[in-house]
Amino acid sequence: MKYPGLIRTMKIKIRYVLPFIAVCTSALLLLAGCCSLPSLEHRSASQALANEVSMATPLGKAISPLAAAHPGKSGIAPLANPLDAFAARALLAEAAVSTLDVQYYIWHKDLTGTLLFQALHAAADRGVHVRLLLDDNNTPGLDATLAALDSHPNIEVRLFNPFVIRSQRWIGYVTDFSRLNRRMHNKSFTADNQITIVGGRNIGDEYFGATDGVLFADLDVAAVGPVVKDVSEDFDRYWNSQSSYPVNLLLPKADPAKLAALAADANTLEHNPRAKAYVQALHDSSLVRDLTNGTLELEWAPTHMVSDDPRKGLGQVPPKQLLIHGLDQIIGKPESELTLVSPYFVPGATGVKGFVAMAQRGVKIGILTNSLDATDVAAVHAGYAKRRKPLLKAGIELYEMKRTPSSPRKSKGTGRFGSSGSSLHAKTFSVDGKRIFVGSFNFDPRSAKLNTELGFVIDSPSLAQNIQSVFHDEVLDIAYQVHLSDSGHLYWTEQRRDGTIRYDTEPNASFWRRASVSFLSHLPIDWLL
């Protein structure tokens, strides 16, 4: 035997390693057993308010004649201003008399989140049936509040793709990564099956401008007419899907005092100086009043809802049935101009080929995304950064939202896509000055293949040209433009009142932040972004 000592050493190591592997395997199996989801056998099913009933509500009586005057079209009201977007949700909760169907990816228990939780609670006290469906990825710290809301006889709360172990969620990722890596990114707020709000905003201070740190510049639309029925039916699909679990199957029984505490917290916050602008917005907003009076300015246009099948949350949807495929069919091929706004723009190699092919056909393409300084997810920026050069070589214009220290809440008049101190979060695009998309879909692999998404394609030249106009008028004020030098190097320009400033590295980003993005760009993680 040539290496007897080596073989003896290997035998000794194997002798100790095998038991260790067996222990780890047993532990993982035990953890997997502890992470088993509860049975949905006795879960109740429910549907949105029937159309004939919804038309008899005050909202229905106000909207029905408007919709009848515009057959085949839905009425759209953009909600770009964060105060208006908050007020619209709170006032719809107040105006509802029968149902509220509410679906979100993130809901924070901060100032605006608490006020809107209480708005749902107050509606339920009036007899409104509230269905609240939240993705479970961003609910740490909310269990007691959600259980308390669910204890109300008129409120049902469900969690999408939930974590069974509530405190140490990393255990769920270890034992059930394939499922828990898929999230429900949809956002909708529907009152009495008559009016809905759909778009990019989650519920939290950063989405409604109530923070002195980074706020998210975002865009929603309120809609009435036939598309609302589509949103309600889609909500029902998610509510009754195999990924939606009633919280009473996952959480301990609520302390009855928690509901009273929620109301007390909301009452305290309403008298907080930080809430002054939001309380005032409720008094100033005329959305529901104008809607009831028939004087609300609406853009009536054919509107198509696009949505992923909730089975995507379990990886059970064929590629041709994903939202991105339907979106491509509805949008068609841009002929002259594409204006795209996306906070997390990760086109990938396939996406780059598509954009380059469009540009070669003569389509003018402008893209606004976050700069490295403004983004809240550096890894996503890494997935985008390595695709800039081929896009620029094709003549595509790239703009990156800049972030500068300021207090955005001092001014109500922020731009359509943001202001100083903001990070882009709106997801919209305009095609040929004829139609737009507004929704939750990010142009990245995660939205395309992993997360479920929801949005509207609106055939409105007026709205499309407005998006294009705002983009061209504002983009140089709020963003850096990215360029490619003759020698093949990237550089950025910033327009200021006193002239143009050039940057040869990512503007206002530290060396270490740039280095981390460079490192991440070499990793095969695009599919996760």
XYZ file of C-alpha atoms in Angstrom:
529
model
C 0.000 0.000 0.000
C 1.555 3.260 -1.162
C -0.090 5.730 1.291
C -1.201 3.790 4.382
C -0.865 6.773 6.712
C -2.988 8.962 4.504
C -5.714 6.320 4.227
C -5.758 5.818 8.002
C -6.101 9.596 8.468
C -8.964 9.730 5.970
C -10.732 6.867 7.732
C -10.427 8.692 11.057
C -11.783 11.924 9.530
C -14.677 10.138 7.850
C -15.457 8.415 11.132
C -16.040 11.820 12.764
C -17.467 13.677 9.783
C -20.240 11.169 9.007
C -21.907 11.498 12.435
C -21.694 15.290 12.105
C -23.390 15.129 8.685
C -26.033 12.809 10.121
C -26.712 15.225 13.004
C -26.988 18.197 10.595
C -29.301 16.252 8.309
C -31.484 15.228 11.242
C -31.593 18.810 12.473
C -32.644 20.064 9.050
C -35.333 17.390 8.793
C -36.559 18.329 12.270
C -36.613 21.998 11.297
C -38.475 21.171 8.118
C -41.049 19.300 10.187
C -41.419 22.295 12.502
C -41.884 24.547 9.454
C -44.772 22.586 7.990
C -47.619 24.814 6.885
C -51.032 24.318 8.496
C -53.825 22.647 6.559
C -56.189 24.849 4.541
C -58.901 22.203 4.544
C -61.361 24.224 6.641
C -60.412 27.673 5.351
C -63.470 29.643 4.233
C -63.782 30.978 0.692
C -65.196 34.406 -0.106
C -65.799 36.624 -3.104
C -65.923 40.328 -3.862
C -69.172 42.222 -3.442
C -71.672 41.268 -6.173
C -72.004 43.850 -8.916
C -75.715 44.536 -8.380
C -75.093 45.079 -4.651
C -72.045 47.276 -5.213
C -73.993 49.502 -7.620
C -76.504 50.200 -4.839
C -73.839 51.643 -2.510
C -73.280 55.431 -2.377
C -70.074 54.994 -4.369
C -71.929 52.779 -6.868
C -74.761 55.273 -7.296
C -72.250 58.039 -7.992
C -70.044 56.034 -10.359
C -72.636 54.047 -12.334
C -73.949 56.970 -14.427
C -70.394 58.115 -15.168
C -69.389 54.633 -16.317
C -72.576 54.271 -18.367
C -71.671 57.451 -20.238
C -68.296 55.939 -21.215
C -69.033 52.329 -22.263
C -66.016 50.050 -22.472
C -63.771 52.587 -20.759
C -62.498 53.053 -17.195
C -62.043 56.400 -15.479
C -58.465 57.059 -14.352
C -57.159 59.646 -11.872
C -53.333 59.683 -11.408
C -52.061 59.953 -7.819
C -48.492 61.211 -8.094
C -48.475 63.370 -4.961
C -47.778 61.324 -1.797
C -50.202 63.305 0.394
C -52.993 62.812 -2.136
C -52.161 59.098 -2.369
C -52.455 58.728 1.407
C -55.666 60.751 1.601
C -57.267 58.772 -1.233
C -56.834 55.487 0.637
C -58.011 56.860 3.975
C -61.054 58.543 2.424
C -62.027 55.428 0.456
C -61.917 53.449 3.703
C -64.216 56.077 5.187
C -66.559 56.102 2.171
C -66.968 52.318 1.903
C -70.215 50.904 3.285
C -69.941 47.212 2.326
C -66.438 45.937 1.531
C -62.761 46.829 1.501
C -60.382 44.452 -0.308
C -56.782 45.427 0.418
C -53.635 43.731 -0.908
C -50.025 44.866 -0.259
C -46.417 43.728 -0.325
C -45.296 45.996 2.541
C -47.300 47.609 5.354
C -45.260 49.336 8.058
C -46.577 50.114 11.512
C -45.341 53.698 11.380
C -47.274 56.972 11.261
C -49.117 56.476 7.973
C -49.316 52.700 8.345
C -50.930 52.990 11.772
C -53.394 55.615 10.556
C -54.450 53.368 7.665
C -54.695 50.294 9.912
C -57.053 52.319 12.067
C -58.992 53.419 8.970
C -59.674 49.734 8.224
C -60.593 49.139 11.874
C -63.002 52.105 11.878
C -64.623 50.866 8.671
C -65.120 47.418 10.220
C -66.753 49.043 13.261
C -69.281 50.578 10.837
C -70.093 47.113 9.456
C -67.763 47.073 6.423
C -66.343 43.622 5.624
C -62.558 44.073 5.390
C -60.281 41.544 3.697
C -56.581 42.321 4.208
C -54.038 40.234 2.282
C -50.361 40.932 2.987
C -47.223 39.314 1.715
C -45.480 37.851 4.757
C -41.924 38.847 3.867
C -42.134 42.274 5.491
C -44.382 41.648 8.506
C -41.859 41.237 11.391
C -43.213 43.131 14.386
C -46.774 43.142 13.027
C -48.038 39.804 14.349
C -49.860 41.229 17.381
C -51.506 43.977 15.287
C -52.573 41.583 12.525
C -53.961 39.081 15.027
C -55.875 41.888 16.760
C -57.371 43.103 13.477
C -58.308 39.549 12.527
C -60.121 39.130 15.855
C -62.631 41.774 14.765
C -65.802 40.057 13.477
C -65.731 42.139 10.282
C -62.014 41.807 9.466
C -60.200 38.849 7.921
C -56.409 38.897 7.553
C -54.406 36.468 5.423
C -50.689 36.139 4.720
C -49.246 35.131 1.368
C -46.457 32.506 1.394
C -46.126 32.785 5.178
C -43.246 31.924 7.484
C -44.324 29.277 9.967
C -41.545 30.121 12.447
C -42.259 33.785 13.159
C -39.200 35.013 15.044
C -36.240 33.245 13.404
C -37.319 33.593 9.792
C -33.942 32.537 8.433
C -34.924 28.986 9.391
C -37.736 29.163 6.839
C -35.314 30.229 4.140
C -33.025 27.306 4.991
C -35.798 24.718 4.899
C -38.199 26.170 2.294
C -36.190 28.598 0.156
C -37.893 27.811 -3.159
C -41.310 28.889 -1.838
C -40.252 31.749 0.427
C -38.110 33.301 -2.296
C -41.351 33.938 -4.209
C -43.301 36.931 -2.956
C -46.603 38.704 -3.643
C -45.630 42.167 -4.892
C -49.192 43.237 -5.868
C -50.716 46.451 -4.525
C -54.420 47.296 -4.638
C -57.008 49.034 -2.433
C -60.634 48.503 -3.519
C -63.756 49.992 -1.931
C -67.237 48.476 -2.462
C -66.065 46.895 -5.753
C -66.555 50.364 -7.282
C -63.216 52.176 -7.064
C -59.674 50.869 -6.743
C -56.160 52.241 -6.281
C -53.402 50.361 -8.102
C -49.750 51.266 -8.580
C -46.300 51.106 -7.077
C -46.846 52.372 -3.543
C -46.654 50.175 -0.477
C -48.004 51.408 2.862
C -45.451 53.258 4.959
C -44.007 56.674 5.698
C -41.348 56.514 2.981
C -44.043 55.938 0.343
C -46.179 58.872 1.492
C -43.378 61.367 2.111
C -43.646 61.280 5.913
C -39.942 60.867 6.635
C -36.911 63.132 6.905
C -34.756 60.383 5.400
C -35.170 58.848 1.985
C -38.702 58.880 0.617
C -39.867 56.943 -2.412
C -41.121 58.906 -5.422
C -44.021 56.829 -6.622
C -47.116 56.705 -8.798
C -50.606 55.226 -8.315
C -53.863 55.607 -10.166
C -57.395 55.561 -8.828
C -59.758 53.802 -11.234
C -63.514 53.399 -11.660
C -65.461 51.493 -14.277
C -65.090 47.947 -15.670
C -61.437 47.480 -14.697
C -62.440 47.556 -11.009
C -64.365 44.310 -11.475
C -61.184 42.779 -12.945
C -59.162 43.851 -9.895
C -61.797 42.427 -7.531
C -61.855 39.100 -9.360
C -58.060 39.019 -9.255
C -58.133 39.735 -5.520
C -60.484 36.784 -5.081
C -58.006 34.548 -6.949
C -55.253 35.527 -4.515
C -57.463 35.461 -1.425
C -58.592 31.896 -2.161
C -55.247 30.666 -3.511
C -53.136 27.901 -1.990
C -50.578 30.487 -0.843
C -52.956 32.574 1.318
C -53.198 31.526 4.963
C -55.580 32.966 7.575
C -53.502 34.478 10.366
C -55.457 32.535 12.991
C -53.725 29.392 11.659
C -50.299 30.958 12.193
C -50.491 33.401 15.098
C -51.463 33.136 18.763
C -54.928 34.367 19.701
C -54.993 38.145 20.002
C -55.204 40.078 23.219
C -58.579 41.912 23.001
C -56.884 45.042 24.346
C -54.715 45.283 21.229
C -57.534 46.650 19.073
C -58.223 49.402 21.592
C -54.483 50.090 21.740
C -54.387 50.458 17.934
C -57.149 53.062 18.058
C -55.354 54.874 20.885
C -52.060 54.858 18.961
C -53.780 56.292 15.882
C -55.479 58.987 17.975
C -52.128 59.941 19.515
C -50.455 60.062 16.103
C -53.189 62.287 14.683
C -52.164 64.934 17.246
C -48.461 64.491 16.542
C -46.951 67.480 14.691
C -45.504 65.036 12.141
C -49.030 63.997 11.191
C -50.300 67.530 10.622
C -49.809 67.428 6.836
C -51.622 64.088 6.590
C -54.567 65.093 8.726
C -54.777 68.294 6.679
C -54.637 66.265 3.448
C -57.758 64.383 4.567
C -59.577 67.698 4.968
C -58.230 69.134 1.711
C -58.690 66.128 -0.560
C -61.803 66.387 -2.695
C -61.434 63.001 -4.435
C -64.383 61.232 -2.812
C -66.487 64.406 -2.591
C -65.922 65.218 -6.270
C -66.534 61.585 -7.203
C -69.839 61.582 -5.330
C -70.824 64.888 -6.942
C -69.829 63.656 -10.399
C -67.237 66.438 -10.763
C -64.014 64.433 -10.387
C -61.745 64.911 -13.404
C -61.161 61.459 -14.864
C -59.395 60.283 -17.991
C -61.764 57.788 -19.588
C -59.793 55.199 -21.556
C -59.733 51.486 -22.406
C -57.847 49.952 -19.494
C -56.499 46.407 -19.300
C -55.506 44.797 -16.018
C -52.441 42.559 -16.215
C -51.720 40.215 -13.323
C -49.786 37.091 -12.504
C -51.603 33.896 -11.586
C -51.156 33.469 -7.789
C -49.779 29.966 -8.468
C -46.579 31.792 -9.459
C -45.998 32.024 -5.704
C -45.540 28.244 -5.740
C -43.615 28.107 -9.019
C -46.524 26.431 -10.822
C -47.118 28.839 -13.732
C -45.785 28.057 -17.239
C -43.612 30.872 -18.708
C -46.180 31.762 -21.385
C -48.776 32.485 -18.672
C -46.619 34.949 -16.712
C -47.586 38.632 -16.561
C -44.558 39.674 -18.599
C -45.763 37.567 -21.520
C -49.249 39.093 -21.406
C -47.764 42.565 -21.020
C -45.718 42.057 -24.177
C -48.824 40.942 -26.084
C -50.889 43.944 -24.954
C -48.149 46.551 -25.466
C -46.972 45.185 -28.799
C -43.847 46.563 -30.470
C -43.078 50.247 -29.841
C -42.829 52.090 -33.147
C -41.408 55.509 -32.305
C -40.760 56.144 -28.598
C -40.503 54.263 -25.311
C -40.151 56.138 -22.026
C -39.494 53.822 -19.087
C -39.315 54.584 -15.368
C -38.190 51.757 -13.092
C -36.456 51.863 -9.690
C -34.948 48.391 -10.043
C -34.012 48.100 -13.701
C -32.167 44.832 -14.375
C -32.725 44.006 -18.060
C -30.374 41.014 -18.205
C -28.750 39.860 -21.437
C -32.105 39.055 -23.055
C -33.595 42.411 -22.121
C -30.572 44.258 -23.478
C -30.966 42.446 -26.798
C -34.601 43.480 -26.936
C -33.918 47.146 -26.166
C -31.019 47.278 -28.632
C -33.207 45.726 -31.341
C -35.870 48.368 -30.659
C -33.308 51.165 -30.899
C -32.011 49.756 -34.162
C -35.571 49.908 -35.527
C -35.522 53.632 -34.869
C -37.380 53.679 -31.545
C -36.249 56.501 -29.258
C -35.730 55.032 -25.788
C -35.291 56.929 -22.521
C -34.851 55.068 -19.221
C -34.900 56.520 -15.687
C -33.730 54.365 -12.797
C -32.000 54.957 -9.463
C -28.392 56.060 -9.166
C -26.095 54.106 -6.875
C -26.411 56.922 -4.344
C -30.231 56.824 -4.408
C -30.926 53.097 -4.611
C -31.916 51.167 -1.497
C -30.666 47.849 -2.970
C -27.029 47.966 -4.096
C -27.154 44.388 -5.428
C -29.887 45.396 -7.881
C -27.753 48.313 -9.058
C -24.971 45.820 -9.722
C -27.272 43.837 -12.006
C -28.104 47.023 -13.915
C -24.651 48.624 -13.943
C -22.998 45.904 -16.021
C -25.623 46.393 -18.778
C -25.163 50.145 -19.261
C -22.508 50.134 -21.976
C -24.345 48.055 -24.617
C -27.506 50.127 -24.017
C -25.619 53.390 -24.463
C -23.819 52.088 -27.543
C -27.244 51.503 -29.119
C -28.165 55.160 -28.546
C -30.485 54.531 -25.588
C -30.606 57.419 -23.115
C -29.941 56.447 -19.491
C -30.761 58.672 -16.531
C -30.103 57.875 -12.877
C -32.157 59.529 -10.138
C -29.994 61.590 -7.837
C -30.405 61.937 -4.127
C -29.381 65.054 -2.234
C -29.921 65.788 1.469
C -33.064 67.807 2.041
C -36.412 67.635 3.780
C -38.937 66.666 1.103
C -41.948 67.034 3.385
C -41.534 70.830 3.403
C -42.866 71.004 -0.135
C -46.058 69.443 -1.344
C -45.173 70.191 -4.938
C -42.719 67.422 -5.663
C -42.082 66.413 -9.233
C -43.923 63.556 -10.900
C -40.938 61.261 -10.466
C -39.464 62.702 -7.280
C -37.472 65.510 -5.722
C -34.300 66.033 -3.761
C -33.988 63.510 -0.990
C -36.062 60.919 -2.793
C -35.403 57.480 -4.197
C -37.301 56.413 -7.275
C -40.005 53.778 -6.712
C -42.508 54.474 -9.509
C -42.959 51.761 -12.130
C -44.384 53.140 -15.346
C -43.707 53.421 -19.044
C -45.170 55.240 -22.001
C -45.309 53.742 -25.505
C -45.488 55.833 -28.688
C -47.380 58.581 -26.891
C -50.452 56.319 -26.981
C -50.565 54.102 -23.899
C -48.979 53.694 -20.486
C -48.365 51.035 -17.872
C -48.748 51.751 -14.151
C -48.327 49.030 -11.541
C -46.019 47.002 -9.333
C -43.885 45.419 -12.071
C -40.163 46.186 -11.926
C -38.148 45.518 -15.052
C -36.024 42.876 -13.400
C -35.818 39.061 -13.294
C -37.513 38.888 -9.892
C -40.665 40.594 -11.158
C -40.584 38.560 -14.347
C -40.049 35.096 -12.862
C -40.382 35.035 -9.055
C -42.709 37.666 -7.581
C -46.365 38.062 -8.478
C -47.252 41.449 -9.989
C -50.256 43.595 -10.909
C -50.795 46.636 -13.106
C -52.847 48.528 -15.666
C -52.168 49.141 -19.340
C -54.094 52.327 -20.156
C -54.755 53.265 -23.791
C -54.661 57.009 -23.280
C -52.678 59.363 -25.554
C -53.298 62.131 -23.007
C -51.699 60.231 -20.107
C -48.932 58.805 -22.309
C -47.943 62.184 -23.671
C -48.083 63.623 -20.161
C -45.639 60.974 -18.945
C -43.330 61.717 -21.870
C -43.608 65.461 -21.320
C -42.882 65.225 -17.601
C -39.959 62.896 -18.315
C -38.368 65.250 -20.844
C -39.066 68.397 -18.790
C -37.931 67.103 -15.394
C -35.408 64.350 -15.927
C -32.303 66.580 -16.147
C -33.343 68.364 -12.932
C -33.708 65.183 -10.894
C -31.216 62.787 -12.467
C -27.689 62.337 -13.736
C -27.374 61.478 -17.406
C -25.053 58.567 -18.162
C -22.717 58.818 -21.146
C -20.178 56.613 -22.906
C -16.909 58.286 -23.936
C -15.110 57.637 -27.232
C -12.654 55.498 -25.287
C -15.468 53.311 -23.918
C -15.588 54.691 -20.372
C -18.742 55.730 -18.512
C -19.191 59.229 -17.191
C -22.122 61.155 -15.690
C -23.307 64.734 -16.109
C -25.439 66.770 -13.720
C -27.251 69.918 -14.800
C -27.157 72.756 -12.274
C -28.104 76.397 -12.462
C -24.447 77.365 -12.626
C -23.591 74.862 -15.360
C -22.881 71.203 -16.044
C -20.819 69.022 -13.694
C -19.064 65.902 -14.956
C -18.361 62.802 -12.846
C -15.992 60.043 -13.958
C -17.178 57.636 -11.237
C -20.655 56.920 -9.840
C -21.756 60.316 -8.432
C -21.806 60.788 -4.664
C -21.050 57.111 -3.998
C -18.184 56.104 -1.725
C -15.278 53.977 -2.908
C -16.483 51.044 -0.814
C -20.026 51.256 -2.166
C -18.688 51.331 -5.719
C -16.351 48.437 -4.940
C -19.160 46.335 -3.485
C -21.276 46.887 -6.608
C -18.327 45.956 -8.810
C -17.857 42.736 -6.836
C -21.573 41.872 -6.909
C -21.774 42.479 -10.659
C -19.473 39.491 -11.213
C -21.652 37.088 -9.226
C -24.322 34.949 -10.969
C -27.179 36.475 -8.973
C -29.234 38.262 -11.636
C -32.030 35.695 -11.297
C -32.473 36.711 -7.641
C -32.625 40.469 -8.300
